Each structure stands twice: as structure tokens, then as C-alpha cells.
């Protein structure tokens, strides 16, 4: 078990929380990144780009376990399409993949659906690349991380009037808790699609934004906006939620108390 574990996206919000947890478990780690970086203390960096496939064979070589956290708002199926054959050639024995709750429940029936919610389609397609890879795999779907919720709230709070999609709810989860679960799963036996991971509470989107505004001491009017399309309807029906899997502990309020201060916002 001396082979390094490859963490794709090991420089991102989730992946950089996965890396130290793997180190704490006594594992050597290799991080795939599009940017050259210095390694050290049991962590090496491998340059590569999953969008083009460049460097991926070398990054995967000699690894037995991959924790695939690389992702963007578009094109994750293409990234999986470059990772999977390289992992097969390297004889990887466990491909651990993170996806999103609702990947299979947000329909992309129209251009409007695809423009606003295409991310869910690309996550589902990436899931299929992994499941059909012939490799032993595990996929965990998580709800939105607090960090993403914070980024969204910050952007919205720049507007003089904040439009919030009517009926949208979210169940933000702590990325560190998701990272811990990913490490547990990655070091265990491949398990296929495992139960979803959601944060401890479901919130109306306007309450999440209000919580942020309160923490910043800001006042903004919030106006409801009705989003058209089947994907938005699925969101209003809770397709992005996992209320039966509210297994996360750290709440949005806990996160805000630590990360957001008034009057000047303390960015990470
Ligand atoms: N954020 C959420 O709320 C949420 C919820 C559920 C699931 N997820 C999933 O969790 C994963 C991680 O999300 P995150 O929020 O941690 O993302 P993030 O902070 O935006 O980080 C993205 C990571 O992906 C890597 N990456 C992007 N394009 C790449 C490419 N072409 N080749 C190689 N690496 C590439 C980046 O590495 P470099 O820039 O160093 O190359 C970076 O480390 C994603 O798959 C996402 O869909 C996220």
C-alpha cells in the first residue's frame, strides 16, 4: 500500500481538504493540477489537464487509488473521459468520484434548462463514464458546499436589489466533512453509488442570502424571481436536496460565524 493516491482537483475547495486527511491516514499523495507547483511533506504535484488529456497518463502511473475531485461548471464528462482510460491502463483498483445530489433528477429538456442547469447533466454524464469504466468505483453525491453558497451570496449582495429564484432551497454541507467521507470511502472497498451526503438543514434560498446579509451587517431588498423550465421546476420540488441524508453537522450559521465578519468581510 505504498503507491501514492492521486487526487485530481487536489488544489480546489474540496480536494485541498482531502489531501491532508489522506496524509493523516499515512498515505503518500499525488495532486493533479494544470499549474506547476512545488510539492513536499508526502505530497507531490503532477502537471496535467483533464480537458485535453495532457499529462494524465504520467499523473496516474503507479497509483492504485484515485480520488477524482477535479470539476468545473461545464465539461466534467470530458474530464472523466480522459481520466478513465488512463486509470485503466495504469491498473487502478479504486476510482473514487464526487458528484452532486440531483445529478439524476434535474431534467435538461430545453435550451433554458441546459443554460442554467447544464452542470447537473455534465455531472451525470461523468458519473456514467465512471460507472461504465470497467474499473472498481465509488461515487458519492453531495449537496452544495458552504463555500459555494458563500460565493453565491457574496456575488448577489453586490447588487442593489437581490433577485432570488422562487421556491429554491439548498442544503449546504461542510466541505471538510465531505472530504472526510471521501477519504473513508477511498480507503475502503469500491462500493458503487453510495448514499448521498447532505448538510444538516434545508434552507430557502432567500434565508441563506438573508443570513449572509445579516452576518455582514448589510441591508438589501430581496425580490423573488420565477425561473422557467423543467429543471427549475425540479429544483422547486427539491431535486437538489437530500433531506433523508442530512448527515452533515456544521451548519450554515456555524460557517458564517467563522468565515464572515462585519463590517469588513474576511475572505479566506
Ligand atoms: N462546490 C460544490 O458545492 C459541490 C457540491 C457537490 C459536488 N461538487 C463537486 O466536487 C468537485 C470539487 O468541487 P470544488 O468546489 O472543490 O471545485 P473547485 O474549488 O472549483 O476546484 C476545482 C478543481 O478542479 C481542478 N480542475 C479544473 N479543471 C481541470 C482540468 N481541466 N484538469 C485538471 N484539473 C482541473 C482544479 O485544479 P487546478 O486549477 O489546480 O488545475 C481545482 O483543483 C467537483 O467535481 C464538483 O462538481 C461540488
Short mmCIF file of C-alpha atoms and ligand atoms in Angstrom, two decimals:
data_model
loop_
_atom_site.label_atom_id
_atom_site.label_comp_id
_atom_site.label_asym_id
_atom_site.label_seq_id
_atom_site.Cartn_x
_atom_site.Cartn_y
_atom_site.Cartn_z
CA UNK A 1 0.00 0.00 0.00
CA UNK A 2 2.89 2.40 -0.69
CA UNK A 3 1.55 3.62 -4.01
CA UNK A 4 0.61 7.28 -3.93
CA UNK A 5 -3.06 8.19 -4.12
CA UNK A 6 -3.85 10.56 -6.95
CA UNK A 7 -6.14 13.43 -6.03
CA UNK A 8 -7.47 15.27 -9.06
CA UNK A 9 -8.71 18.71 -8.09
CA UNK A 10 -6.42 18.49 -5.06
CA UNK A 11 -5.93 22.26 -5.24
CA UNK A 12 -9.67 23.03 -5.11
CA UNK A 13 -12.09 23.68 -2.26
CA UNK A 14 -12.80 20.01 -1.65
CA UNK A 15 -9.57 18.43 -2.86
CA UNK A 16 -7.31 20.54 -0.67
CA UNK A 17 -9.25 19.25 2.33
CA UNK A 18 -8.91 15.66 1.06
CA UNK A 19 -5.11 15.84 0.74
CA UNK A 20 -4.23 16.42 4.45
CA UNK A 21 -6.76 13.78 5.51
CA UNK A 22 -5.05 11.23 3.26
CA UNK A 23 -1.70 12.30 4.72
CA UNK A 24 -3.12 11.86 8.23
CA UNK A 25 -4.09 8.33 7.17
CA UNK A 26 -0.42 7.75 6.34
CA UNK A 27 -0.78 7.83 2.56
CA UNK A 28 1.51 9.44 0.00
CA UNK A 29 -0.44 11.82 -2.20
CA UNK A 30 -0.02 12.98 -5.77
CA UNK A 31 -2.05 16.01 -6.78
CA UNK A 32 -3.02 16.62 -10.39
CA UNK A 33 -3.06 20.29 -11.32
CA UNK A 34 -2.98 22.30 -14.53
CA UNK A 35 -0.41 24.53 -12.87
CA UNK A 36 3.11 23.56 -11.86
CA UNK A 37 3.58 23.62 -8.11
CA UNK A 38 6.21 22.64 -5.58
CA UNK A 39 5.47 19.53 -3.53
CA UNK A 40 6.79 18.39 -0.16
CA UNK A 41 5.84 16.54 3.02
CA UNK A 42 4.44 13.49 1.29
CA UNK A 43 2.62 15.45 -1.41
CA UNK A 44 3.87 15.61 -4.98
CA UNK A 45 2.29 17.53 -7.84
CA UNK A 46 1.73 16.14 -11.33
CA UNK A 47 1.02 18.61 -14.11
CA UNK A 48 -1.87 17.67 -16.36
CA UNK A 49 -5.11 18.81 -17.90
CA UNK A 50 -8.15 16.57 -17.85
CA UNK A 51 -9.84 18.69 -20.50
CA UNK A 52 -7.19 17.75 -23.06
CA UNK A 53 -5.72 14.57 -21.57
CA UNK A 54 -2.26 16.13 -21.49
CA UNK A 55 -0.10 14.65 -18.71
CA UNK A 56 -2.80 12.32 -17.42
CA UNK A 57 -1.04 9.00 -18.15
CA UNK A 58 2.04 10.18 -16.27
CA UNK A 59 -0.07 11.51 -13.38
CA UNK A 60 -1.92 8.21 -13.00
CA UNK A 61 1.08 5.93 -13.45
CA UNK A 62 1.94 3.93 -10.33
CA UNK A 63 -1.26 4.82 -8.46
CA UNK A 64 -3.85 2.33 -7.27
CA UNK A 65 -6.44 4.70 -5.90
CA UNK A 66 -7.72 7.93 -7.48
CA UNK A 67 -9.88 10.48 -5.68
CA UNK A 68 -11.39 12.41 -8.55
CA UNK A 69 -12.35 15.87 -7.31
CA UNK A 70 -11.48 17.95 -10.40
CA UNK A 71 -14.53 19.70 -11.72
CA UNK A 72 -15.86 22.86 -13.30
CA UNK A 73 -19.32 24.09 -14.13
CA UNK A 74 -19.12 22.57 -17.61
CA UNK A 75 -17.47 19.59 -19.27
CA UNK A 76 -16.88 17.16 -16.40
CA UNK A 77 -17.88 14.24 -18.63
CA UNK A 78 -14.95 15.13 -20.91
CA UNK A 79 -12.61 15.18 -17.94
CA UNK A 80 -13.82 11.73 -16.86
CA UNK A 81 -13.39 10.53 -20.45
CA UNK A 82 -9.70 11.40 -20.26
CA UNK A 83 -9.19 10.07 -16.75
CA UNK A 84 -10.87 6.69 -17.12
CA UNK A 85 -8.76 5.15 -19.92
CA UNK A 86 -5.55 6.38 -18.28
CA UNK A 87 -6.68 4.81 -14.99
CA UNK A 88 -7.47 1.55 -16.81
CA UNK A 89 -4.05 1.48 -18.45
CA UNK A 90 -2.45 2.03 -15.03
CA UNK A 91 -4.45 -0.79 -13.44
CA UNK A 92 -6.12 1.45 -10.85
CA UNK A 93 -8.09 -0.62 -8.37
CA UNK A 94 -10.40 2.08 -6.97
CA UNK A 95 -11.72 5.20 -8.69
CA UNK A 96 -13.44 7.43 -6.11
CA UNK A 97 -15.62 10.09 -7.63
CA UNK A 98 -17.52 13.07 -6.21
CA UNK A 99 -20.77 14.13 -7.84
CA UNK A 100 -23.72 16.27 -6.90
CA UNK A 101 -27.08 15.46 -5.34
CA UNK A 102 -29.74 15.77 -8.03
CA UNK A 103 -27.46 14.77 -10.93
CA UNK A 104 -30.08 12.23 -11.94
CA UNK A 105 -33.13 14.34 -11.04
CA UNK A 106 -32.65 17.66 -12.81
CA UNK A 107 -34.03 17.26 -16.35
CA UNK A 108 -32.35 19.14 -19.17
CA UNK A 109 -35.20 19.27 -21.66
CA UNK A 110 -34.68 22.69 -23.22
CA UNK A 111 -32.05 25.26 -24.03
CA UNK A 112 -33.12 27.20 -20.93
CA UNK A 113 -32.63 24.11 -18.75
CA UNK A 114 -29.21 23.46 -20.24
CA UNK A 115 -28.11 27.09 -19.98
CA UNK A 116 -28.99 27.33 -16.29
CA UNK A 117 -28.53 23.77 -15.03
CA UNK A 118 -26.17 22.12 -17.53
CA UNK A 119 -23.80 21.38 -14.65
CA UNK A 120 -26.14 18.62 -13.43
CA UNK A 121 -26.14 16.98 -16.87
CA UNK A 122 -22.37 17.02 -17.06
CA UNK A 123 -22.10 15.51 -13.56
CA UNK A 124 -24.50 12.71 -14.52
CA UNK A 125 -22.56 12.04 -17.72
CA UNK A 126 -19.32 11.96 -15.72
CA UNK A 127 -20.92 9.50 -13.28
CA UNK A 128 -21.75 7.25 -16.23
CA UNK A 129 -18.19 7.41 -17.53
CA UNK A 130 -17.01 6.21 -14.13
CA UNK A 131 -19.69 3.53 -13.70
CA UNK A 132 -19.11 2.16 -17.22
CA UNK A 133 -15.32 2.30 -16.91
CA UNK A 134 -14.83 -1.34 -16.02
CA UNK A 135 -12.80 -0.11 -13.05
CA UNK A 136 -13.84 -0.68 -9.44
CA UNK A 137 -15.50 2.61 -8.45
CA UNK A 138 -17.36 4.55 -5.80
CA UNK A 139 -19.44 7.69 -6.40
CA UNK A 140 -20.62 9.98 -3.62
CA UNK A 141 -23.15 12.70 -4.40
CA UNK A 142 -23.01 15.73 -2.10
CA UNK A 143 -25.14 18.85 -1.79
CA UNK A 144 -23.64 22.33 -2.29
CA UNK A 145 -20.67 23.22 -0.11
CA UNK A 146 -20.89 26.21 2.26
CA UNK A 147 -18.06 27.83 0.26
CA UNK A 148 -20.14 27.82 -2.93
CA UNK A 149 -23.15 29.18 -1.06
CA UNK A 150 -20.96 31.94 0.35
CA UNK A 151 -19.54 32.81 -3.08
CA UNK A 152 -23.05 32.99 -4.50
CA UNK A 153 -24.35 35.12 -1.61
CA UNK A 154 -21.37 37.50 -1.91
CA UNK A 155 -21.99 37.99 -5.61
CA UNK A 156 -25.69 38.57 -5.06
CA UNK A 157 -25.04 41.04 -2.24
CA UNK A 158 -23.17 43.30 -4.68
CA UNK A 159 -26.48 44.05 -6.37
CA UNK A 160 -28.66 46.88 -5.04
CA UNK A 161 -31.70 44.57 -5.24
CA UNK A 162 -31.19 40.81 -4.98
CA UNK A 163 -33.21 38.55 -7.27
CA UNK A 164 -33.70 35.10 -5.72
CA UNK A 165 -35.32 32.20 -7.60
CA UNK A 166 -38.73 31.48 -6.07
CA UNK A 167 -39.08 28.19 -4.26
CA UNK A 168 -35.40 27.27 -4.48
CA UNK A 169 -33.98 25.57 -1.41
CA UNK A 170 -30.48 24.40 -0.59
CA UNK A 171 -28.90 22.12 1.99
CA UNK A 172 -25.34 23.38 2.27
CA UNK A 173 -22.76 20.98 3.62
CA UNK A 174 -19.31 21.41 5.09
CA UNK A 175 -16.63 20.59 2.51
CA UNK A 176 -14.35 19.25 5.27
CA UNK A 177 -16.99 16.74 6.29
CA UNK A 178 -17.41 15.68 2.66
CA UNK A 179 -13.63 15.37 2.36
CA UNK A 180 -13.53 13.11 5.43
CA UNK A 181 -16.24 10.88 3.95
CA UNK A 182 -14.43 10.74 0.60
CA UNK A 183 -11.22 9.63 2.30
CA UNK A 184 -13.09 6.98 4.30
CA UNK A 185 -14.68 5.68 1.11
CA UNK A 186 -11.50 5.91 -0.96
CA UNK A 187 -9.56 3.84 1.56
CA UNK A 188 -12.33 1.26 1.74
CA UNK A 189 -13.60 -1.20 -0.83
CA UNK A 190 -15.20 0.12 -4.04
CA UNK A 191 -18.92 0.48 -3.31
CA UNK A 192 -20.60 1.87 -6.43
CA UNK A 193 -23.13 4.64 -5.86
CA UNK A 194 -23.24 5.24 -2.11
CA UNK A 195 -25.92 7.13 -0.13
CA UNK A 196 -25.99 10.89 -0.68
CA UNK A 197 -24.37 13.34 1.71
CA UNK A 198 -26.30 16.48 2.62
CA UNK A 199 -25.85 19.28 5.11
CA UNK A 200 -27.73 19.31 8.43
CA UNK A 201 -30.55 21.68 7.36
CA UNK A 202 -32.58 22.67 4.32
CA UNK A 203 -32.94 26.44 3.82
CA UNK A 204 -34.99 28.57 1.50
CA UNK A 205 -32.52 30.36 -0.74
CA UNK A 206 -33.69 33.77 0.45
CA UNK A 207 -32.94 32.72 4.05
CA UNK A 208 -29.39 31.77 3.07
CA UNK A 209 -28.91 35.17 1.45
CA UNK A 210 -30.52 36.93 4.44
CA UNK A 211 -28.19 35.05 6.79
CA UNK A 212 -25.21 36.32 4.83
CA UNK A 213 -26.51 39.90 4.73
CA UNK A 214 -27.11 39.79 8.48
CA UNK A 215 -23.60 38.49 9.12
CA UNK A 216 -22.21 41.36 7.04
CA UNK A 217 -24.48 43.96 8.56
CA UNK A 218 -25.88 44.74 5.11
CA UNK A 219 -29.43 45.54 4.07
CA UNK A 220 -30.74 44.71 0.62
CA UNK A 221 -34.23 44.13 -0.71
CA UNK A 222 -34.75 40.58 -1.97
CA UNK A 223 -37.16 40.06 -4.83
CA UNK A 224 -38.47 36.62 -5.85
CA UNK A 225 -37.88 35.64 -9.47
CA UNK A 226 -39.78 32.83 -11.18
CA UNK A 227 -37.41 30.74 -13.27
CA UNK A 228 -38.89 28.96 -16.28
CA UNK A 229 -38.19 25.41 -17.43
CA UNK A 230 -38.34 21.84 -16.22
CA UNK A 231 -35.01 21.97 -14.42
CA UNK A 232 -36.13 24.96 -12.34
CA UNK A 233 -39.37 23.13 -11.58
CA UNK A 234 -37.35 20.12 -10.39
CA UNK A 235 -35.35 22.46 -8.15
CA UNK A 236 -38.56 23.87 -6.67
CA UNK A 237 -39.59 20.25 -5.99
CA UNK A 238 -36.32 19.69 -4.11
CA UNK A 239 -34.38 17.62 -6.68
CA UNK A 240 -31.13 19.09 -5.34
CA UNK A 241 -31.85 18.14 -1.73
CA UNK A 242 -31.18 15.04 0.35
CA UNK A 243 -33.35 15.62 3.45
CA UNK A 244 -33.17 11.93 4.36
CA UNK A 245 -29.40 12.15 4.25
CA UNK A 246 -28.87 15.29 6.35
CA UNK A 247 -25.73 13.72 7.79
CA UNK A 248 -23.52 16.83 7.84
CA UNK A 249 -23.02 18.59 11.18
CA UNK A 250 -21.66 22.06 10.50
CA UNK A 251 -24.49 24.45 9.79
CA UNK A 252 -24.56 27.48 7.51
CA UNK A 253 -24.77 29.64 10.66
CA UNK A 254 -21.64 27.98 12.12
CA UNK A 255 -19.83 28.53 8.84
CA UNK A 256 -20.90 32.17 8.56
CA UNK A 257 -19.86 32.86 12.16
CA UNK A 258 -16.35 31.62 11.38
CA UNK A 259 -15.92 32.96 7.87
CA UNK A 260 -17.84 36.20 7.64
CA UNK A 261 -17.38 39.19 9.86
CA UNK A 262 -18.90 42.62 9.95
CA UNK A 263 -18.23 45.29 8.84
CA UNK A 264 -15.40 44.12 6.53
CA UNK A 265 -15.78 40.67 5.05
CA UNK A 266 -12.87 38.35 5.96
CA UNK A 267 -12.12 36.49 2.81
CA UNK A 268 -10.28 33.13 3.03
N1 LIG B 1 -18.80 23.12 -4.85
C1 LIG B 1 -19.89 22.42 -4.50
O1 LIG B 1 -20.81 22.92 -3.85
C2 LIG B 1 -20.01 20.97 -4.92
C3 LIG B 1 -21.08 20.19 -4.47
C4 LIG B 1 -21.15 18.83 -4.85
C5 LIG B 1 -20.16 18.31 -5.67
N2 LIG B 1 -19.14 19.11 -6.09
C6 LIG B 1 -18.10 18.52 -6.94
O2 LIG B 1 -16.92 18.46 -6.16
C7 LIG B 1 -15.78 18.62 -7.01
C8 LIG B 1 -14.87 19.68 -6.42
O3 LIG B 1 -15.56 20.92 -6.35
P1 LIG B 1 -14.81 22.19 -5.75
O4 LIG B 1 -15.87 23.13 -5.30
O5 LIG B 1 -13.74 21.77 -4.80
O6 LIG B 1 -14.14 22.78 -7.07
P2 LIG B 1 -13.11 24.00 -7.18
O7 LIG B 1 -12.80 24.60 -5.86
O8 LIG B 1 -13.61 24.90 -8.26
O9 LIG B 1 -11.79 23.30 -7.70
C9 LIG B 1 -11.75 22.74 -8.96
C10 LIG B 1 -10.53 21.84 -9.05
O10 LIG B 1 -10.59 21.15 -10.31
C11 LIG B 1 -9.32 21.23 -10.91
N3 LIG B 1 -9.53 21.28 -12.37
C12 LIG B 1 -10.44 22.03 -13.04
N4 LIG B 1 -10.32 21.81 -14.37
C13 LIG B 1 -9.32 20.91 -14.52
C14 LIG B 1 -8.73 20.30 -15.64
N5 LIG B 1 -9.12 20.58 -16.90
N6 LIG B 1 -7.73 19.41 -15.45
C15 LIG B 1 -7.29 19.13 -14.19
N7 LIG B 1 -7.82 19.68 -13.08
C16 LIG B 1 -8.82 20.57 -13.24
C17 LIG B 1 -8.67 22.48 -10.39
O11 LIG B 1 -7.27 22.29 -10.36
P3 LIG B 1 -6.15 23.33 -10.96
O12 LIG B 1 -6.82 24.68 -11.07
O13 LIG B 1 -5.05 23.28 -9.95
O14 LIG B 1 -5.79 22.74 -12.27
C18 LIG B 1 -9.22 22.57 -8.96
O15 LIG B 1 -8.38 21.86 -8.08
C19 LIG B 1 -16.34 18.92 -8.40
O16 LIG B 1 -16.37 17.75 -9.15
C20 LIG B 1 -17.75 19.40 -8.13
O17 LIG B 1 -18.62 19.16 -9.21
C21 LIG B 1 -19.02 20.40 -5.72
#
